[in-house]
Coordinates of C-alpha atoms in Angstrom, one line a residue:
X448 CA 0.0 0.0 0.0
X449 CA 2.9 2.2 0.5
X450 CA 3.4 2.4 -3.2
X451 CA 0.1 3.4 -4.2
X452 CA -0.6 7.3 -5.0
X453 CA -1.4 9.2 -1.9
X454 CA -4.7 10.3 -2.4
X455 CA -7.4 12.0 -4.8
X456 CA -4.8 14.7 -5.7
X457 CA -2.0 12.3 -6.9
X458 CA -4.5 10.2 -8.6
X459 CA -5.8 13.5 -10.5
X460 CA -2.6 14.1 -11.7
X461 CA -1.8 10.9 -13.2
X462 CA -5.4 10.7 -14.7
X463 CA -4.3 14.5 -16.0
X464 CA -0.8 13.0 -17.4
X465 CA -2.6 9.9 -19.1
X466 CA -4.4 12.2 -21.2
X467 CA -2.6 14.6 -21.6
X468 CA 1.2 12.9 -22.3
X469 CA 3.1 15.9 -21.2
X470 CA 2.8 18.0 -18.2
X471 CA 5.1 21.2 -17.7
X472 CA 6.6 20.6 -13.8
X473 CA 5.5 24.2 -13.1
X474 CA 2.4 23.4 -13.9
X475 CA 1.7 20.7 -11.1
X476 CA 0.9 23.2 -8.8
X477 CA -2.5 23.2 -10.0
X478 CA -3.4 19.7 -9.2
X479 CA -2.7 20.3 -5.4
X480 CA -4.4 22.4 -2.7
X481 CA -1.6 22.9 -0.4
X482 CA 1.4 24.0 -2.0
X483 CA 3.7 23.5 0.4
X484 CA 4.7 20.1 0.0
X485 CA 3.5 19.8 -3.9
X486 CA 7.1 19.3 -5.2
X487 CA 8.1 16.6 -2.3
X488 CA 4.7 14.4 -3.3
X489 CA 5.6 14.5 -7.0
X490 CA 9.2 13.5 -6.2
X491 CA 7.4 10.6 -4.8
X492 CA 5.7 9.9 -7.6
X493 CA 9.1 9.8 -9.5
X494 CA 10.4 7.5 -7.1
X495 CA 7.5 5.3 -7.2
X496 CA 7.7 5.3 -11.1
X497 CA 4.7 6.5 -11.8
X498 CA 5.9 9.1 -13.2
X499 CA 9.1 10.4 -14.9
X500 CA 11.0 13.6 -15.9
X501 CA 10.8 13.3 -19.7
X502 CA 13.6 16.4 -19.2
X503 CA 14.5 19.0 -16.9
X504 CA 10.9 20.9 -17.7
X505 CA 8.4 18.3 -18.0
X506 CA 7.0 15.0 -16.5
X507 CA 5.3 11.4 -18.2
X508 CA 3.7 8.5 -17.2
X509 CA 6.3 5.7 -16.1
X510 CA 5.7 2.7 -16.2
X511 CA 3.6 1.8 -12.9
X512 CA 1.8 5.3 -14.5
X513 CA 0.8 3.7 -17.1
X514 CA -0.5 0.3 -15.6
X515 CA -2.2 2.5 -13.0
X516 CA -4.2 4.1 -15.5
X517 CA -4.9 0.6 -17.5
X518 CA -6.5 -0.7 -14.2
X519 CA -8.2 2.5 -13.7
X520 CA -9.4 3.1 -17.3
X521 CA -8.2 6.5 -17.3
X522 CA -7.6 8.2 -21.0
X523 CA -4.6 6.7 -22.1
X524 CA -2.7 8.7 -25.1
X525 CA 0.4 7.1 -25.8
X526 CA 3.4 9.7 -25.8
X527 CA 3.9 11.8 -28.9
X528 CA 7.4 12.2 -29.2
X529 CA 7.7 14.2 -32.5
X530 CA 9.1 17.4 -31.6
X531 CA 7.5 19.3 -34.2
X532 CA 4.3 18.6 -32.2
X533 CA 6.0 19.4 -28.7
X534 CA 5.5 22.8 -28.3
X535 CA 1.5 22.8 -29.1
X536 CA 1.0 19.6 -26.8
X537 CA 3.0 21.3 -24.1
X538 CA 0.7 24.4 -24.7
X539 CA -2.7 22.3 -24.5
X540 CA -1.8 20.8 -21.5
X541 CA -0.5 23.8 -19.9
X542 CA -3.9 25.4 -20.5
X543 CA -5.7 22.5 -19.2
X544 CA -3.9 22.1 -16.2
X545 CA -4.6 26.0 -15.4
X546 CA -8.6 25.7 -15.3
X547 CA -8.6 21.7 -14.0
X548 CA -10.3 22.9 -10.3
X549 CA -11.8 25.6 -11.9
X550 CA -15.7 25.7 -11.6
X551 CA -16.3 28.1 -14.5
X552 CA -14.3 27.2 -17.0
X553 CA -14.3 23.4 -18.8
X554 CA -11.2 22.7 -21.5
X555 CA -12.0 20.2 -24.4
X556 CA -8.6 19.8 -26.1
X557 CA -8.9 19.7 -29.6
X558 CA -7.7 15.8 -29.7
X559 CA -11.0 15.3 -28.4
X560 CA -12.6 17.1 -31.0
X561 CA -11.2 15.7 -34.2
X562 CA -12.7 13.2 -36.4
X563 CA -9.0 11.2 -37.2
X564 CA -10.3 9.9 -40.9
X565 CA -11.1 13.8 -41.8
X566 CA -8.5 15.3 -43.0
X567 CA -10.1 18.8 -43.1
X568 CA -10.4 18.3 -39.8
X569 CA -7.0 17.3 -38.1
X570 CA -5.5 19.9 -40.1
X571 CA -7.2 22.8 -38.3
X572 CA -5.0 25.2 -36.2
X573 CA -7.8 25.4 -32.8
X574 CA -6.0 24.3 -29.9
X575 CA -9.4 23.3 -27.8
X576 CA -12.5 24.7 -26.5
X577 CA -12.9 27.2 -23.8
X578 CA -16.6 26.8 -22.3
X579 CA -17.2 29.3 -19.9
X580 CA -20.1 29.3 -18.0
X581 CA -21.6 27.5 -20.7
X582 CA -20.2 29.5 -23.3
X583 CA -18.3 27.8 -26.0
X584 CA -15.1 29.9 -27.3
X585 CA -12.9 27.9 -30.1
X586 CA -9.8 28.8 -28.8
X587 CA -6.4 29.6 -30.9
X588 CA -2.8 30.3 -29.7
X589 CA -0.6 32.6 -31.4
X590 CA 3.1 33.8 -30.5
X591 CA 6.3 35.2 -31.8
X592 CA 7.3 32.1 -32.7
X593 CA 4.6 31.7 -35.3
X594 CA 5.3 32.5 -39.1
X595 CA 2.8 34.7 -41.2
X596 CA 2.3 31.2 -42.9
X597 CA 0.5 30.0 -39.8
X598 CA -1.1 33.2 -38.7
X599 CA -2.8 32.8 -42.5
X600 CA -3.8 29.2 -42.0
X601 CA -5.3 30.2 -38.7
X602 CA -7.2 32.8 -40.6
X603 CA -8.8 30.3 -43.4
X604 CA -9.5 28.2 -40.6
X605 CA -11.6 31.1 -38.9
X606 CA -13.2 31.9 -42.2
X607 CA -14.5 28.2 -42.8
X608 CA -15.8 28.3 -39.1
X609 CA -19.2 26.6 -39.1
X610 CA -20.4 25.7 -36.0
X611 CA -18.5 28.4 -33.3
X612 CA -19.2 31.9 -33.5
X613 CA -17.2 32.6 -30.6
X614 CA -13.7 32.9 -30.8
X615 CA -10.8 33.4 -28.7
X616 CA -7.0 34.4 -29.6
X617 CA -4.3 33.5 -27.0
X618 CA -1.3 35.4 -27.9
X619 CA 2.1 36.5 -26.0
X620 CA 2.5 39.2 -29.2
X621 CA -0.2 40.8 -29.7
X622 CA 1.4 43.3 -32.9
X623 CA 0.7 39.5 -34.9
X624 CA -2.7 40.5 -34.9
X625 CA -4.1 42.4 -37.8
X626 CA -7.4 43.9 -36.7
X627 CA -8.8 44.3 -40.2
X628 CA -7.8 40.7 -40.7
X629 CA -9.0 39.1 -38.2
X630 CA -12.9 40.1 -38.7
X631 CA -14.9 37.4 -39.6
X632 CA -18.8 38.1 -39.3
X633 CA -18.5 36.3 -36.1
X634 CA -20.7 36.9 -32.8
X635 CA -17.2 37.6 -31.1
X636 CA -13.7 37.4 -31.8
X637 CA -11.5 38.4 -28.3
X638 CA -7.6 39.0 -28.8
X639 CA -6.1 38.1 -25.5
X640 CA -2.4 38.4 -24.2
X641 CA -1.5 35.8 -22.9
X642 CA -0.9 36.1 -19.2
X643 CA -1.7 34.3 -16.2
X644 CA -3.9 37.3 -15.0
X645 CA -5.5 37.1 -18.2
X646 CA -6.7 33.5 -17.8
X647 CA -7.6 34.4 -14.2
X648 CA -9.8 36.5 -15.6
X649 CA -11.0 34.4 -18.5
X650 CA -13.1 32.8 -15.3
X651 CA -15.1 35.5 -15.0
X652 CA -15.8 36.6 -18.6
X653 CA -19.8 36.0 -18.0
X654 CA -19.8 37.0 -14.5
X655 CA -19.8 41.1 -14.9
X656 CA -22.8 42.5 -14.0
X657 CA -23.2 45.0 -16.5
X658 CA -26.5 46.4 -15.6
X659 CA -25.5 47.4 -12.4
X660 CA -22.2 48.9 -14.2
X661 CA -24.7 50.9 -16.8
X662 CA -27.1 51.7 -13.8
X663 CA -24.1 53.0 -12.1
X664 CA -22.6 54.9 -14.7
X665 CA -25.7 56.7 -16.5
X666 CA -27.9 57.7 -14.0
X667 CA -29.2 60.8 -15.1
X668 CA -29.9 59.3 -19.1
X669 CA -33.1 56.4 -19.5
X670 CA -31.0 53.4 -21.1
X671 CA -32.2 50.7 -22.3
X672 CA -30.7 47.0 -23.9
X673 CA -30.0 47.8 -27.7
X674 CA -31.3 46.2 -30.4
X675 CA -27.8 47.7 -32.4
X676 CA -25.0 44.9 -33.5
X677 CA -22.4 47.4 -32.3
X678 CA -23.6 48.5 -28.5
X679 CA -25.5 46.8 -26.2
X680 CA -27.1 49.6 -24.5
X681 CA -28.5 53.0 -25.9
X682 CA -31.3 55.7 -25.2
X683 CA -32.0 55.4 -28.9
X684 CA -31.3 59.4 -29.1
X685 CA -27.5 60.2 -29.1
X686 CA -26.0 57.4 -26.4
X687 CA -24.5 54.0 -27.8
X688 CA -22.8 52.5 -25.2
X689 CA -20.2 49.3 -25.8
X690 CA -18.9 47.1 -23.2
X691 CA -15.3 45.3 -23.2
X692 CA -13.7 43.4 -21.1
X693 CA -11.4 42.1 -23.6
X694 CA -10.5 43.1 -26.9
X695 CA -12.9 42.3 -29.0
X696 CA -12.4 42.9 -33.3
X697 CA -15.6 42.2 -34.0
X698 CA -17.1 44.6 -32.1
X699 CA -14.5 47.4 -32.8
X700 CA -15.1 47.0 -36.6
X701 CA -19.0 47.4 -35.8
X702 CA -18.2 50.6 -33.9
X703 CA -16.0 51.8 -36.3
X704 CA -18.9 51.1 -39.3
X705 CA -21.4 52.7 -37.4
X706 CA -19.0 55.8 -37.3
X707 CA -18.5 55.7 -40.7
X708 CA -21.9 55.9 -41.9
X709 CA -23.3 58.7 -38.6
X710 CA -21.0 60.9 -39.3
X711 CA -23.1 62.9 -36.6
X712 CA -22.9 60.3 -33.8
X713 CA -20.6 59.1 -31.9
X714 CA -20.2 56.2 -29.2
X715 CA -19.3 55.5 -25.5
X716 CA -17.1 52.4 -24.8
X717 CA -17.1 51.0 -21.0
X718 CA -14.3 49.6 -20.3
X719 CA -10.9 49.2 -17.7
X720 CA -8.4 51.4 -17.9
X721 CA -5.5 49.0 -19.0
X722 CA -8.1 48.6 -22.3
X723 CA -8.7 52.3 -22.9
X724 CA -5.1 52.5 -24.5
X725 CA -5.7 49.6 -26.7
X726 CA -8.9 50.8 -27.7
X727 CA -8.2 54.3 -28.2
X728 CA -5.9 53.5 -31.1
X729 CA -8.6 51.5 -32.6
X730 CA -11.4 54.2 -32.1
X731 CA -9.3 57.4 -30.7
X732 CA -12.3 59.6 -31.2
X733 CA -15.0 57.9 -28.3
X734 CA -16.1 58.4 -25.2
X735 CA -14.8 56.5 -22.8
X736 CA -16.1 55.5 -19.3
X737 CA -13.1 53.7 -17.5
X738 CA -14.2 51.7 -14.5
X739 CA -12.9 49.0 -12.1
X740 CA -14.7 45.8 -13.3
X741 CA -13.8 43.6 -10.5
X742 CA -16.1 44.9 -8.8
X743 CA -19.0 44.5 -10.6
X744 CA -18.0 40.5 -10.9
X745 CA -19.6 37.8 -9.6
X746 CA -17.2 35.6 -8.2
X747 CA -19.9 32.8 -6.6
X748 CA -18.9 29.2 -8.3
X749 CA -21.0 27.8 -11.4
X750 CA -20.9 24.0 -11.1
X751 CA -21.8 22.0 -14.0
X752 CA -23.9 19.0 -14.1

């Protein structure tokens, strides 16, 4: 019994490793609640042979890993060891390991998604699926690294998008990101940098309540929900008020149409103030209504069924 994992915890993290292949070592912080001891219990694990340092920066299933997950039927995906491929499975489980405790957010890797016999298919540049709070986001990852070659393959892939109209760009560059490119038709398309306070606050991307922010913020005007693409709230005289919490270039390029053809109107964009300057070079000539959008979140858990 000694030799067995030492609770729920270890036995997550192989389950998490068995579908997953790879598994940065920063990253197994997030399969434990106290992290005090994290790095002693997965040198354990090593010891056990469960698992094994693949190199100095990530861990695999060993071989009692990899029975243990036979007897336990876990997901078993044999290890990929084609480098080309590294980085993105690296990537995928990265981001999965990030939201695995998290009650809002639910990652479907794209493996999971991909008919094998469809060429068409495999060949697609989404890395997964971010559901949050029931909202589905086909999620991309772009970075410095990336040629225009795959920035344009990720573009045709947009373009041919079907079934999402929701999508979400992960990016540690965001000057890769052509605004008049990437605008697609879609419901939305967010362009986020990739940090960890970012995906922190990915969690919450349904949670603001923006009628108490609107409430708040135009007291002495009679608002109302719009029935505009561009705005989602107006007094249908002279106020169209946008929301962002990300950057969104689907809605910019509404904002900026709507410009364009009232040449007499203008529009209000609400907003935090590390957005304004992103913003402001997109749409320099709007009002804008900078608030502290933390505090209009609602942090309570969503569980799924």
């Amino acid at each position: 019994m000694n030799n067995f994992p030492n609770g729920d915890e270890e036995i997550s993290l192989i389950e998490f490793i068995s579908k997953y292949q790879y598994l940065d070592v920063k990253d197994t912080k997030y399969f434990f609640s106290s992290q005090k001891y994290y790095k002693k219990r997965i040198s354990n694990l090593v010891a056990k042979k469960y698992l094994k340092k693949a190199n100095s920066h990530f861990i695999v299933l060993d071989k009692l890993g990899i029975e243990f997950a036979g007897l336990f039927n876990f997901t078993y995906n044999k290890l990929n060891r084609n480098r080309k491929y590294l980085p993105r499975l690296l990537y995928i489980s990265h981001l999965a390991a990030f939201y695995n405790k998290c009650n809002t957010v639910k990652f479907i890797p794209s493996f999971e998604m991909k008919d094998k016999q469809e060429f068409t298919i495999t060949s697609r540049k989404f890395i997964g699926i971010l559901e949050i709070n029931g909202f589905e986001y086909l999620t991309y990852h772009i970075t410095e690294e990336h040629d225009s070659k795959y920035i344009r393959l990720i573009l045709y892939d947009i373009q041919k998008e079907k079934r999402f109209k929701n999508i979400l760009i992960l990016t540690n560059d965001e000057s890769r990101i052509n605004i008049n490119d990437f605008t697609f038709g879609m419901n939305q398309v967010l362009v986020v940098k990739d940090t960890e306070e970012n995906r922190e606050k990915l969690k919450y991307l349904q949670s603001i309540n923006w009628y108490n922010v609107i409430k708040e913020q135009y007291k002495r005007f009679n608002i109302y929900l719009s029935d505009y693409n561009f705005c989602e709230y107006t007094d249908y005289r002279n106020k169209y008020i946008s929301t962002f919490y990300f950057f969104d270039t689907e809605k910019v390029n509404r904002i900026k149409y709507f410009l364009k053809e009232n040449k007499d109107k203008n529009a209000d964009i609400v907003c935090s103030s590390q957005l304004k300057e992103r913003l402001k070079k997109e749409l320099p000539n709007c009002n804008y209504c900078v608030i502290d959008l933390e505090q209009y979140i609602d942090k309570e858990p969503f569980y799924y069924d």
